[in-house]
Short mmCIF file of C-alpha atoms (C1' of nucleotides) in Angstrom, two decimals:
data_model
loop_
_atom_site.label_atom_id
_atom_site.label_comp_id
_atom_site.label_asym_id
_atom_site.label_seq_id
_atom_site.Cartn_x
_atom_site.Cartn_y
_atom_site.Cartn_z
CA MET A 129 93.54 86.84 113.74
CA THR A 130 92.53 84.30 111.12
CA PRO A 131 92.11 80.67 112.20
CA GLN A 132 95.17 79.76 110.14
CA ILE A 133 97.32 82.35 111.85
CA ALA A 134 96.00 81.32 115.25
CA GLU A 135 96.80 77.74 114.42
CA GLN A 136 100.29 78.65 113.33
CA ARG A 137 100.80 80.56 116.57
CA ASP A 138 100.01 77.23 118.21
CA LEU A 139 102.63 75.70 116.00
CA PHE A 140 105.24 78.02 117.36
CA ALA A 141 104.05 77.45 120.90
CA LEU A 142 104.27 73.74 120.31
CA PHE A 143 107.90 73.96 119.34
CA GLY A 144 108.63 76.33 122.13
CA VAL A 145 109.73 79.16 119.87
CA ALA A 146 108.18 82.55 119.61
CA PRO A 147 106.90 83.73 116.23
CA LEU A 148 109.58 85.82 114.59
CA ARG A 149 108.85 89.28 115.82
CA GLY A 150 108.30 91.80 113.09
CA ARG A 151 108.75 89.17 110.44
CA SER A 152 106.01 86.91 111.71
CA ASP A 153 103.44 88.26 109.32
CA GLU A 154 105.69 87.64 106.35
CA ARG A 155 106.12 84.08 107.40
CA LEU A 156 102.60 83.51 108.57
CA SER A 157 100.51 85.52 106.19
CA VAL A 158 100.63 82.92 103.45
CA GLU A 159 97.31 81.21 103.80
CA ARG A 160 98.18 77.64 104.57
CA ALA A 161 96.12 75.01 106.26
CA VAL A 162 98.29 73.42 108.91
CA THR A 163 96.59 70.99 111.20
CA LEU A 164 97.74 70.40 114.72
CA ALA A 165 97.90 66.69 113.97
CA GLU A 166 100.54 67.37 111.33
CA LEU A 167 102.45 69.54 113.75
CA GLU A 168 102.34 66.84 116.41
CA ALA A 169 103.67 64.34 113.92
CA ALA A 170 106.49 66.64 112.94
CA LYS A 171 107.29 67.29 116.56
CA ALA A 172 107.39 63.59 117.28
CA ALA A 173 109.68 63.06 114.31
CA ALA A 174 112.01 65.77 115.55
CA GLY A 175 112.06 64.58 119.16
CA SER A 176 110.56 66.44 122.04
CA VAL A 177 113.68 68.03 123.45
CA LEU A 178 115.47 70.15 120.92
CA PRO A 179 117.97 72.95 121.14
CA THR A 180 116.66 76.25 119.85
CA ALA A 181 118.40 76.00 116.50
CA GLU A 182 116.85 72.62 115.88
CA MET A 183 113.43 73.89 116.80
CA SER A 184 113.67 76.77 114.38
CA LEU A 185 114.85 74.33 111.78
CA CYS A 186 111.86 72.15 112.44
CA VAL A 187 109.49 75.05 111.99
CA ASP A 188 111.39 76.05 108.88
CA VAL A 189 111.16 72.65 107.28
CA LEU A 190 107.54 72.33 108.26
CA LEU A 191 106.64 75.68 106.78
CA ASP A 192 108.53 74.65 103.66
CA ASP A 193 106.36 71.58 103.45
CA THR A 194 103.15 73.42 103.98
CA THR A 195 103.79 76.12 101.43
CA ASP A 196 102.28 73.95 98.74
CA GLY A 197 99.25 73.37 100.88
CA ALA A 198 98.38 70.61 103.24
CA ALA A 199 96.95 68.44 100.47
CA ALA A 200 100.27 68.35 98.65
CA THR A 201 102.00 67.51 101.89
CA ARG A 202 99.64 64.65 102.58
CA LYS A 203 100.09 63.34 99.08
CA ARG A 204 103.86 63.32 99.47
CA LYS A 205 104.12 60.18 101.52
CA GLY A 206 107.37 59.03 103.03
CA LYS A 207 110.63 60.92 103.04
CA ARG A 208 111.16 64.18 101.23
CA LYS A 209 113.06 64.14 98.04
CA PRO A 210 114.77 66.89 96.10
CA VAL A 211 112.57 68.39 93.44
CA THR A 212 115.11 67.62 90.79
CA ASP A 213 118.00 65.21 90.08
CA LEU A 214 120.74 66.85 92.12
CA GLU A 215 123.56 64.92 90.45
CA ALA A 216 122.49 66.15 87.02
CA LEU A 217 122.09 69.68 88.32
CA ARG A 218 125.52 69.55 89.93
CA GLU A 219 127.06 68.34 86.67
CA LEU A 220 125.39 71.22 84.87
CA VAL A 221 126.89 73.72 87.30
CA LYS A 222 130.26 72.00 87.25
CA VAL A 223 130.53 72.11 83.50
CA GLY A 224 128.69 75.34 82.85
CA THR A 225 130.12 77.82 85.33
CA GLN A 226 133.36 79.69 85.79
CA ASP A 227 134.99 81.06 88.91
CA ARG A 228 134.09 84.66 88.30
CA PRO A 229 132.01 87.20 90.18
CA GLY A 230 128.32 86.84 89.51
CA THR A 231 124.80 86.41 90.80
CA TYR A 232 122.74 83.23 90.89
CA ARG A 233 119.19 82.30 91.60
CA PHE A 234 117.43 79.12 92.58
CA LEU A 235 114.07 78.61 90.90
CA GLY A 236 111.28 76.34 92.07
CA SER A 237 109.28 73.94 89.92
CA GLU A 238 106.78 76.68 89.04
CA GLY A 239 109.60 78.99 87.98
CA GLU A 240 109.27 81.03 91.15
CA VAL A 241 112.51 82.51 92.44
CA LEU A 242 113.45 80.91 95.76
CA TYR A 243 116.76 82.55 96.50
CA VAL A 244 119.09 85.10 94.98
CA GLY A 245 122.76 85.15 95.93
CA LYS A 246 126.03 86.58 94.76
CA SER A 247 129.60 85.43 94.87
CA LYS A 248 133.06 86.53 93.94
CA GLN A 249 133.65 82.97 92.77
CA LEU A 250 130.40 81.78 91.28
CA ARG A 251 131.42 78.22 90.50
CA THR A 252 132.91 77.49 93.92
CA ARG A 253 129.92 79.03 95.62
CA LEU A 254 127.35 77.09 93.61
CA LEU A 255 129.19 73.79 94.05
CA SER A 256 129.28 74.34 97.79
CA TYR A 257 125.48 74.10 97.83
CA PHE A 258 125.72 70.48 96.71
CA ARG A 259 127.88 69.61 99.71
CA ALA A 260 125.38 71.04 102.20
CA GLU A 261 123.54 68.50 104.34
CA TRP A 262 119.77 68.28 104.32
CA PRO A 263 117.91 69.34 106.33
CA HIS A 264 120.41 70.96 108.62
CA ASP A 265 122.02 73.38 106.16
CA LYS A 266 119.94 76.12 104.72
CA GLY A 267 121.77 75.78 101.41
CA ALA A 268 120.53 72.22 101.09
CA ARG A 269 116.97 73.19 101.97
CA ILE A 270 116.99 75.72 99.16
CA LEU A 271 118.62 73.28 96.76
CA TRP A 272 116.11 70.52 97.47
CA ARG A 273 113.26 72.79 96.51
CA ALA A 274 114.98 74.07 93.40
CA ALA A 275 114.09 72.83 89.94
CA ARG A 276 116.87 74.77 88.30
CA ILE A 277 119.61 77.29 88.89
CA GLU A 278 120.28 80.36 86.81
CA TRP A 279 123.35 82.51 86.98
CA GLU A 280 124.84 85.55 85.34
CA TYR A 281 128.37 86.84 85.46
CA GLN A 282 129.23 90.31 86.64
CA PRO A 283 132.39 92.24 85.91
CA SER A 284 133.32 92.58 89.59
CA GLU A 285 132.33 91.76 93.13
CA PHE A 286 130.90 95.25 93.49
CA ALA A 287 128.78 94.79 90.39
CA ALA A 288 127.56 91.43 91.71
CA LEU A 289 126.63 92.96 95.05
CA LEU A 290 124.67 95.71 93.37
CA ARG A 291 122.93 93.30 91.01
CA GLU A 292 122.03 90.97 93.86
CA LEU A 293 120.41 93.80 95.81
CA ARG A 294 118.39 94.92 92.83
CA LEU A 295 117.27 91.38 92.02
CA ILE A 296 116.19 90.77 95.60
CA LYS A 297 114.21 93.98 95.67
CA GLN A 298 112.63 93.17 92.35
CA LEU A 299 111.90 89.48 92.88
CA ARG A 300 111.49 89.29 96.67
CA PRO A 301 112.59 85.64 96.95
CA ARG A 302 111.20 83.88 99.97
CA TYR A 303 114.55 82.54 101.18
CA ASN A 304 116.13 85.96 101.17
CA TRP A 305 114.71 87.24 104.44
CA MET A 306 118.23 86.94 105.76
CA MET A 307 119.37 89.60 103.35
CA LYS A 308 117.27 92.24 104.97
CA ARG A 309 119.52 95.00 106.18
CA ASP A 310 119.80 95.25 109.91
CA ALA A 311 117.07 97.76 110.52
CA ARG A 312 117.92 97.99 114.17
CA HIS A 313 121.14 99.86 113.58
CA TYR A 314 119.46 102.61 111.68
CA CYS A 315 116.56 104.86 112.20
CA PHE A 316 114.81 107.57 110.26
CA VAL A 317 113.13 110.80 111.16
CA LYS A 318 109.61 110.76 109.85
CA LEU A 319 107.42 113.74 109.17
CA THR A 320 103.97 112.28 109.56
CA PRO A 321 101.33 112.95 106.90
CA GLY A 322 97.98 114.52 107.60
CA VAL A 323 96.76 117.62 109.43
CA ALA A 324 99.41 119.27 111.65
CA PRO A 325 102.28 116.85 110.94
CA LYS A 326 104.73 115.96 113.69
CA LEU A 327 108.23 114.54 113.88
CA THR A 328 108.77 110.95 114.98
CA VAL A 329 111.60 108.45 115.00
CA THR A 330 111.03 105.22 113.13
CA ARG A 331 113.08 102.22 112.15
CA ASP A 332 110.98 101.36 109.17
CA ALA A 333 111.14 103.82 106.33
CA SER A 334 109.29 101.64 103.89
CA GLY A 335 105.87 101.51 105.46
CA ASP A 336 104.24 104.82 104.74
CA GLU A 337 104.55 106.30 101.28
CA ARG A 338 102.91 109.53 102.40
CA GLY A 339 105.41 110.28 105.13
CA VAL A 340 108.60 112.25 104.53
CA TYR A 341 111.76 110.59 105.80
CA PHE A 342 115.15 111.96 106.75
CA GLY A 343 118.15 109.78 107.42
CA PRO A 344 119.34 107.14 107.92
CA TYR A 345 120.72 108.00 111.33
CA LEU A 346 122.31 105.89 114.02
CA SER A 347 120.86 105.38 117.50
CA ALA A 348 117.15 105.97 117.71
CA GLY A 349 117.41 107.07 121.32
CA ARG A 350 119.63 110.07 120.71
CA VAL A 351 117.76 111.04 117.58
CA GLY A 352 114.56 110.93 119.63
CA GLU A 353 116.06 113.37 122.14
CA ALA A 354 117.07 115.68 119.34
CA LEU A 355 113.57 115.63 117.95
CA ARG A 356 112.00 116.43 121.30
CA GLU A 357 114.22 119.50 121.63
CA LEU A 358 113.46 120.50 118.09
CA SER A 359 109.72 120.10 118.56
CA ASP A 360 109.87 122.13 121.79
CA VAL A 361 111.79 124.98 120.21
CA LEU A 362 109.49 125.17 117.20
CA GLY A 363 106.26 124.49 119.04
CA LEU A 364 105.45 121.39 117.04
CA ARG A 365 103.03 118.90 118.45
CA ASP A 366 104.25 115.72 120.08
CA CYS A 367 100.96 114.03 120.88
CA ALA A 368 99.43 110.73 119.79
CA ASN A 369 98.45 110.19 116.17
CA ASP A 370 94.75 109.90 116.91
CA VAL A 371 94.40 113.35 118.53
CA ARG A 372 92.14 115.52 116.33
CA MET A 373 93.77 118.70 115.05
CA HIS A 374 91.92 121.97 114.40
CA PHE A 375 93.61 125.03 113.02
CA ARG A 376 92.25 128.38 114.10
CA ASP A 377 91.50 129.31 110.51
CA GLN A 378 89.36 126.19 109.90
CA GLU A 379 86.18 128.20 110.07
CA GLU A 380 83.90 125.48 108.84
CA LEU A 381 84.32 123.70 112.17
CA PRO A 382 81.52 124.47 114.60
CA VAL A 383 82.97 126.34 117.56
CA LEU A 384 81.36 123.97 120.00
CA ALA A 385 83.16 121.02 118.45
CA MET A 386 86.53 122.46 119.34
CA PRO A 387 88.10 121.16 122.51
CA ARG A 388 88.83 123.86 125.09
CA THR A 389 91.66 122.18 126.91
CA PRO A 390 94.71 120.70 125.23
CA GLY A 391 95.36 116.98 125.46
CA CYS A 392 98.77 117.58 127.01
CA ILE A 393 100.62 120.12 129.08
CA ARG A 394 103.05 121.21 126.36
CA HIS A 395 100.75 123.95 125.05
CA GLU A 396 100.29 125.40 128.53
CA ILE A 397 104.03 125.65 129.16
CA GLY A 398 104.61 127.17 125.75
CA LYS A 399 106.28 124.19 124.08
CA CYS A 400 103.51 123.46 121.59
CA LEU A 401 101.57 125.86 119.41
CA GLY A 402 98.45 123.88 120.28
CA PRO A 403 96.90 122.69 117.03
CA CYS A 404 94.74 120.37 119.13
CA VAL A 405 92.86 123.36 120.61
CA ALA A 406 92.84 125.57 117.51
CA ALA A 407 95.38 127.88 119.12
CA VAL A 408 97.36 128.35 115.93
CA THR A 409 96.66 129.06 112.28
CA GLU A 410 97.68 126.56 109.63
CA ARG A 411 100.03 129.13 108.08
CA VAL A 412 102.02 129.63 111.27
CA TYR A 413 102.24 125.91 112.03
CA THR A 414 103.33 125.14 108.47
CA ALA A 415 106.03 127.79 108.66
CA GLN A 416 107.42 126.21 111.85
CA LEU A 417 107.33 122.83 110.15
CA ALA A 418 109.33 124.23 107.25
CA LEU A 419 111.96 125.40 109.73
CA ALA A 420 112.17 121.88 111.15
CA ARG A 421 112.61 120.41 107.67
CA ALA A 422 115.32 122.91 106.83
CA PHE A 423 117.09 122.14 110.10
CA LEU A 424 116.99 118.41 109.39
CA ASP A 425 118.24 119.09 105.90
CA GLY A 426 121.13 121.03 107.39
CA THR A 427 120.21 124.03 105.25
CA SER A 428 118.99 126.28 108.04
CA ASP A 429 119.89 127.09 111.60
CA GLY A 430 116.50 128.66 112.26
CA PRO A 431 115.81 126.75 115.49
CA LEU A 432 119.28 127.54 116.81
CA GLU A 433 118.85 131.20 115.92
CA ALA A 434 115.45 131.30 117.62
CA LEU A 435 116.98 129.97 120.80
CA THR A 436 119.88 132.41 120.60
CA ALA A 437 117.42 135.30 120.21
CA ARG A 438 115.37 134.03 123.13
CA MET A 439 118.49 133.79 125.25
CA GLN A 440 119.49 137.35 124.31
CA ALA A 441 116.02 138.67 125.11
CA HIS A 442 116.08 137.09 128.56
CA SER A 443 119.55 138.43 129.14
CA ASP A 444 118.51 141.96 128.08
CA ALA A 445 115.57 141.80 130.46
CA LEU A 446 117.99 140.79 133.22
CA GLU A 447 116.20 137.42 133.50
CA PHE A 448 119.46 135.59 133.94
CA GLU A 449 118.01 132.31 135.14
CA ARG A 450 115.80 132.05 132.05
CA ALA A 451 118.68 133.11 129.87
CA ALA A 452 120.76 130.30 131.35
CA GLN A 453 117.97 127.81 130.61
CA SER A 454 117.88 128.95 126.99
CA ARG A 455 121.66 128.65 126.79
CA ASP A 456 121.51 125.04 128.04
CA LYS A 457 118.84 124.18 125.49
CA LEU A 458 120.87 125.84 122.79
CA GLN A 459 123.92 123.82 123.73
CA ARG A 460 121.92 120.57 123.76
CA LEU A 461 120.43 121.31 120.40
CA GLU A 462 123.81 122.28 118.95
CA LEU A 463 125.30 119.10 120.30
CA LEU A 464 122.48 117.06 118.83
CA ARG A 465 122.76 118.91 115.56
CA LEU A 466 126.44 117.98 115.49
CA GLN A 467 125.50 114.38 116.18
CA LEU A 468 122.93 114.37 113.43
CA GLU A 469 125.54 115.77 111.07
CA LYS A 470 128.04 113.13 112.12
CA LEU A 471 125.53 110.32 112.02
CA ARG A 472 124.10 111.25 108.70
CA PHE A 473 125.37 108.43 106.56
CA ALA A 474 126.90 108.63 103.22
CA VAL A 475 124.49 111.02 101.58
CA GLU A 476 127.00 113.82 101.50
CA THR A 477 130.12 111.75 100.93
CA LEU A 478 128.84 109.17 98.49
CA THR A 479 128.86 111.32 95.37
CA PHE A 480 131.59 110.44 92.92
CA ALA A 481 132.69 108.37 89.94
CA TYR A 482 133.92 104.94 90.98
CA PRO A 483 135.96 103.02 88.43
CA VAL A 484 136.12 99.26 89.08
CA THR A 485 138.37 96.97 87.09
CA GLY A 486 137.03 93.45 87.12
CA HIS A 487 137.10 90.21 85.19
CA GLY A 488 139.13 90.29 81.99
CA ASN A 489 140.46 93.74 82.89
CA GLU A 490 137.10 95.22 81.99
CA THR A 491 136.61 98.53 83.77
CA ARG A 492 133.20 99.89 84.60
CA VAL A 493 132.68 103.38 85.93
CA TYR A 494 129.81 103.83 88.38
CA LEU A 495 128.40 107.30 88.71
CA VAL A 496 127.27 107.49 92.30
CA LYS A 497 125.22 110.36 93.58
CA ARG A 498 123.99 110.66 97.15
CA GLY A 499 124.58 107.01 97.86
CA THR A 500 122.92 105.46 94.84
CA VAL A 501 124.36 104.30 91.55
CA ARG A 502 122.81 106.47 88.86
CA ALA A 503 124.76 105.09 85.91
CA ASP A 504 127.02 102.15 85.17
CA LEU A 505 129.24 102.94 82.19
CA LYS A 506 131.98 101.21 80.27
CA LEU A 507 135.34 102.94 80.70
CA PRO A 508 135.38 105.37 77.75
CA VAL A 509 138.02 104.75 75.12
CA SER A 510 136.86 106.26 71.85
CA ARG A 511 136.14 109.91 71.38
CA ARG A 512 132.42 109.13 71.08
CA GLU A 513 132.44 107.22 74.36
CA GLN A 514 134.27 110.06 76.07
CA LEU A 515 131.62 112.50 74.87
CA GLU A 516 128.92 110.17 76.11
CA PHE A 517 130.62 109.89 79.48
CA ALA A 518 130.85 113.66 79.81
CA GLU A 519 127.18 113.94 78.89
CA TRP A 520 126.14 111.35 81.49
CA SER A 521 128.25 113.06 84.15
CA ARG A 522 126.76 116.41 83.34
CA ARG A 523 123.24 115.07 83.37
CA ILE A 524 123.67 113.25 86.68
CA PHE A 525 125.94 115.46 88.72
CA HIS A 526 124.66 118.81 87.50
CA ALA A 527 121.02 117.92 87.80
CA PRO A 528 119.30 120.20 90.28
CA GLU A 529 119.44 118.92 93.82
CA ARG A 530 116.29 117.75 95.38
CA PRO A 531 114.79 120.45 97.55
CA THR A 532 115.67 118.43 100.66
CA ARG A 533 118.35 116.01 101.64
CA GLN A 534 115.90 113.30 102.48
CA VAL A 535 116.55 109.93 100.91
CA PRO A 536 113.70 108.43 98.93
CA THR A 537 112.67 105.20 100.59
CA HIS A 538 113.36 103.09 97.52
CA GLU A 539 116.97 104.26 97.52
CA ILE A 540 117.73 103.54 101.14
CA ASP A 541 118.78 99.90 100.69
CA GLU A 542 121.26 100.88 98.02
CA LEU A 543 122.58 103.73 100.13
CA LEU A 544 123.15 101.33 103.00
CA LEU A 545 124.80 98.82 100.69
CA LEU A 546 127.23 101.37 99.28
CA SER A 547 127.90 102.72 102.72
CA SER A 548 128.79 99.30 104.07
CA TRP A 549 130.85 98.45 100.96
CA PHE A 550 133.09 101.48 101.39
CA GLN A 551 133.30 100.94 105.12
CA ARG A 552 134.42 97.37 104.60
CA ASN A 553 136.81 98.33 101.80
CA PRO A 554 138.29 101.67 102.78
CA GLY A 555 140.93 101.27 100.08
CA GLU A 556 138.22 101.45 97.44
CA PHE A 557 137.22 104.89 98.59
CA SER A 558 140.58 106.31 97.54
CA ARG A 559 139.91 105.08 94.00
CA THR A 560 136.86 107.27 93.61
CA LEU A 561 137.00 110.51 91.67
CA ALA A 562 135.14 113.73 92.30
CA PRO A 563 132.66 114.47 89.49
CA GLU A 564 134.80 117.21 87.86
CA GLN A 565 137.91 115.08 88.17
CA ALA A 566 136.14 112.17 86.48
CA VAL A 567 135.11 114.32 83.55
CA ARG A 568 138.70 115.54 83.13
CA GLU A 569 139.98 111.99 83.31
CA PHE A 570 137.39 110.06 81.29
CA GLY A 571 135.35 112.69 79.47
CA ALA A 572 136.17 114.44 76.28
"C1'" DA B 170 99.13 94.71 127.96
"C1'" DG B 171 101.39 95.56 123.98
"C1'" DA B 172 104.91 98.03 121.40
"C1'" DC B 173 109.39 99.41 121.19
"C1'" DT B 174 114.51 99.47 122.17
"C1'" DC B 175 118.88 97.60 123.19
"C1'" DG B 176 122.65 94.41 124.11
"C1'" DC B 177 124.17 89.79 123.95
"C1'" DC B 178 124.94 85.76 121.57
"C1'" DG B 179 124.25 82.04 118.26
"C1'" DT B 180 123.72 81.29 113.30
"C1'" DC B 181 124.42 82.19 108.54
"C1'" DC B 182 127.01 83.67 104.58
"C1'" DT B 183 131.12 84.32 102.30
"C1'" DG B 184 136.01 84.33 100.84
"C1'" DG B 185 140.33 82.50 101.29
"C1'" DA B 186 143.91 79.33 102.82
"C1'" DA B 187 145.34 74.73 103.23
"C1'" DG B 188 145.34 70.12 102.00
"C1'" DG B 189 144.14 65.90 99.22
"C1'" DC C 731 140.41 70.79 90.59
"C1'" DC C 732 137.86 69.91 94.52
"C1'" DT C 733 136.94 69.73 99.50
"C1'" DT C 734 137.48 71.11 104.14
"C1'" DC C 735 138.24 74.31 107.54
"C1'" DC C 736 138.41 78.79 109.49
"C1'" DA C 737 137.65 83.69 110.32
"C1'" DG C 738 135.07 87.84 110.03
"C1'" DG C 739 131.11 90.28 109.41
"C1'" DA C 740 126.19 90.49 108.94
"C1'" DC C 741 122.01 89.06 110.65
"C1'" DG C 742 118.16 87.36 113.65
"C1'" DG C 743 116.30 85.58 118.22
"C1'" DC C 744 115.73 86.43 122.79
"C1'" DG C 745 115.03 88.59 127.11
"C1'" DA C 746 115.15 92.62 130.03
"C1'" DG C 747 113.97 97.19 130.44
"C1'" DT C 748 111.18 101.18 129.10
"C1'" DC C 749 107.45 103.63 127.13
"C1'" DT C 750 102.57 104.41 125.92
#
DNA sequence: AGACTCGCCGTCCTGGAAGG
DNA sequence: CCTTCCAGGACGGCGAGTCT
């Protein structure tokens, strides 16, 4: 822990609030010199007994102040002032904007983007910022740091939502932490990279570019159970990341270096192929892994078939108790498979053309495939435009499917956005057209 | 002990209705 | 035309419980 971070931990302790879990690094990693004397002063100014909201606010304002460095803070004697003339800025917005859907951004004095937002009614939204009270309202805190405001109109609320997401991802404005999708409601199945990969459940699909992710799914707990069953059936490892793996065919390894006893009991009871004790060749382990991937993709019932065969074998050998155990496992796995199918969001259903008529009766057609917008086209009118539309449709919808159904990590936010949009506006879903239908309707 | 998960609850953001 | 108020949904903090 750097001295600065340690000091800022003290800051949080001082105000009686815990560092924001998970996000603390984002908020604390900026190297800022904050002295305890300054914190004490701020605390005194705020009063010693504060409700939680006020305490967070205090920390918020203080961090705002210290972003420019302690020197700048010291220089800025007396009360804080807005960076720019708010009356002039308000007049600019008042005169220059219309009540239409659009996105806006607040920029700081260095031109850095502070906040990106969207609204169905841009003008009303922007003017509401000028009524916010400093320092209590977040809107005012953003406004006071802003040197200027930029905005752009969008043809519809949907278009504005999409544009906002893309701008936030591109610009990563510091006041947009709030916009982060609720990661707690979703989880992903991760195939870890490295020797003898294993399956894990994770809530963060953005961290590891080398991992392969499936999802998003709901309820990490149930997905975890499903994975345990799956790993058991296929003999995949389930041990800690730091356990060394040795395949039997890794001949360059000195025999003496290989551990003789497995790190866990799963190999002994036949639930793990035992890559930790070189009990399996890489080829066999990789084949089992492929079965797991296919199962998660929904393209293969290999694990279910394996269990069915096992059950039949026990039954044939008159081992009825073992057969019953296999049947129970099979049922659990089938149930979990059903859950995974049900929980799998959007990927299968969010493939269509989505015409949206917006401002000035302008209609845009969004070509959505597997939960992400692949093209945003003007509603075709002329013959040439119709041909173009047909060509785009063909290129997007007829493109070969990815080998798996996993969602690339950079597309997950958009998938979640579309998913929540159509959940919130079920009526919009009925306006979508299947790819072939769209070509008949809009194509040449 | 630290990381992770989950449910509860307060806060924030937004759109829309009502009123001046 | 502008402001105020309200409702609904999304989001984050917190604490308890569980896992490693």
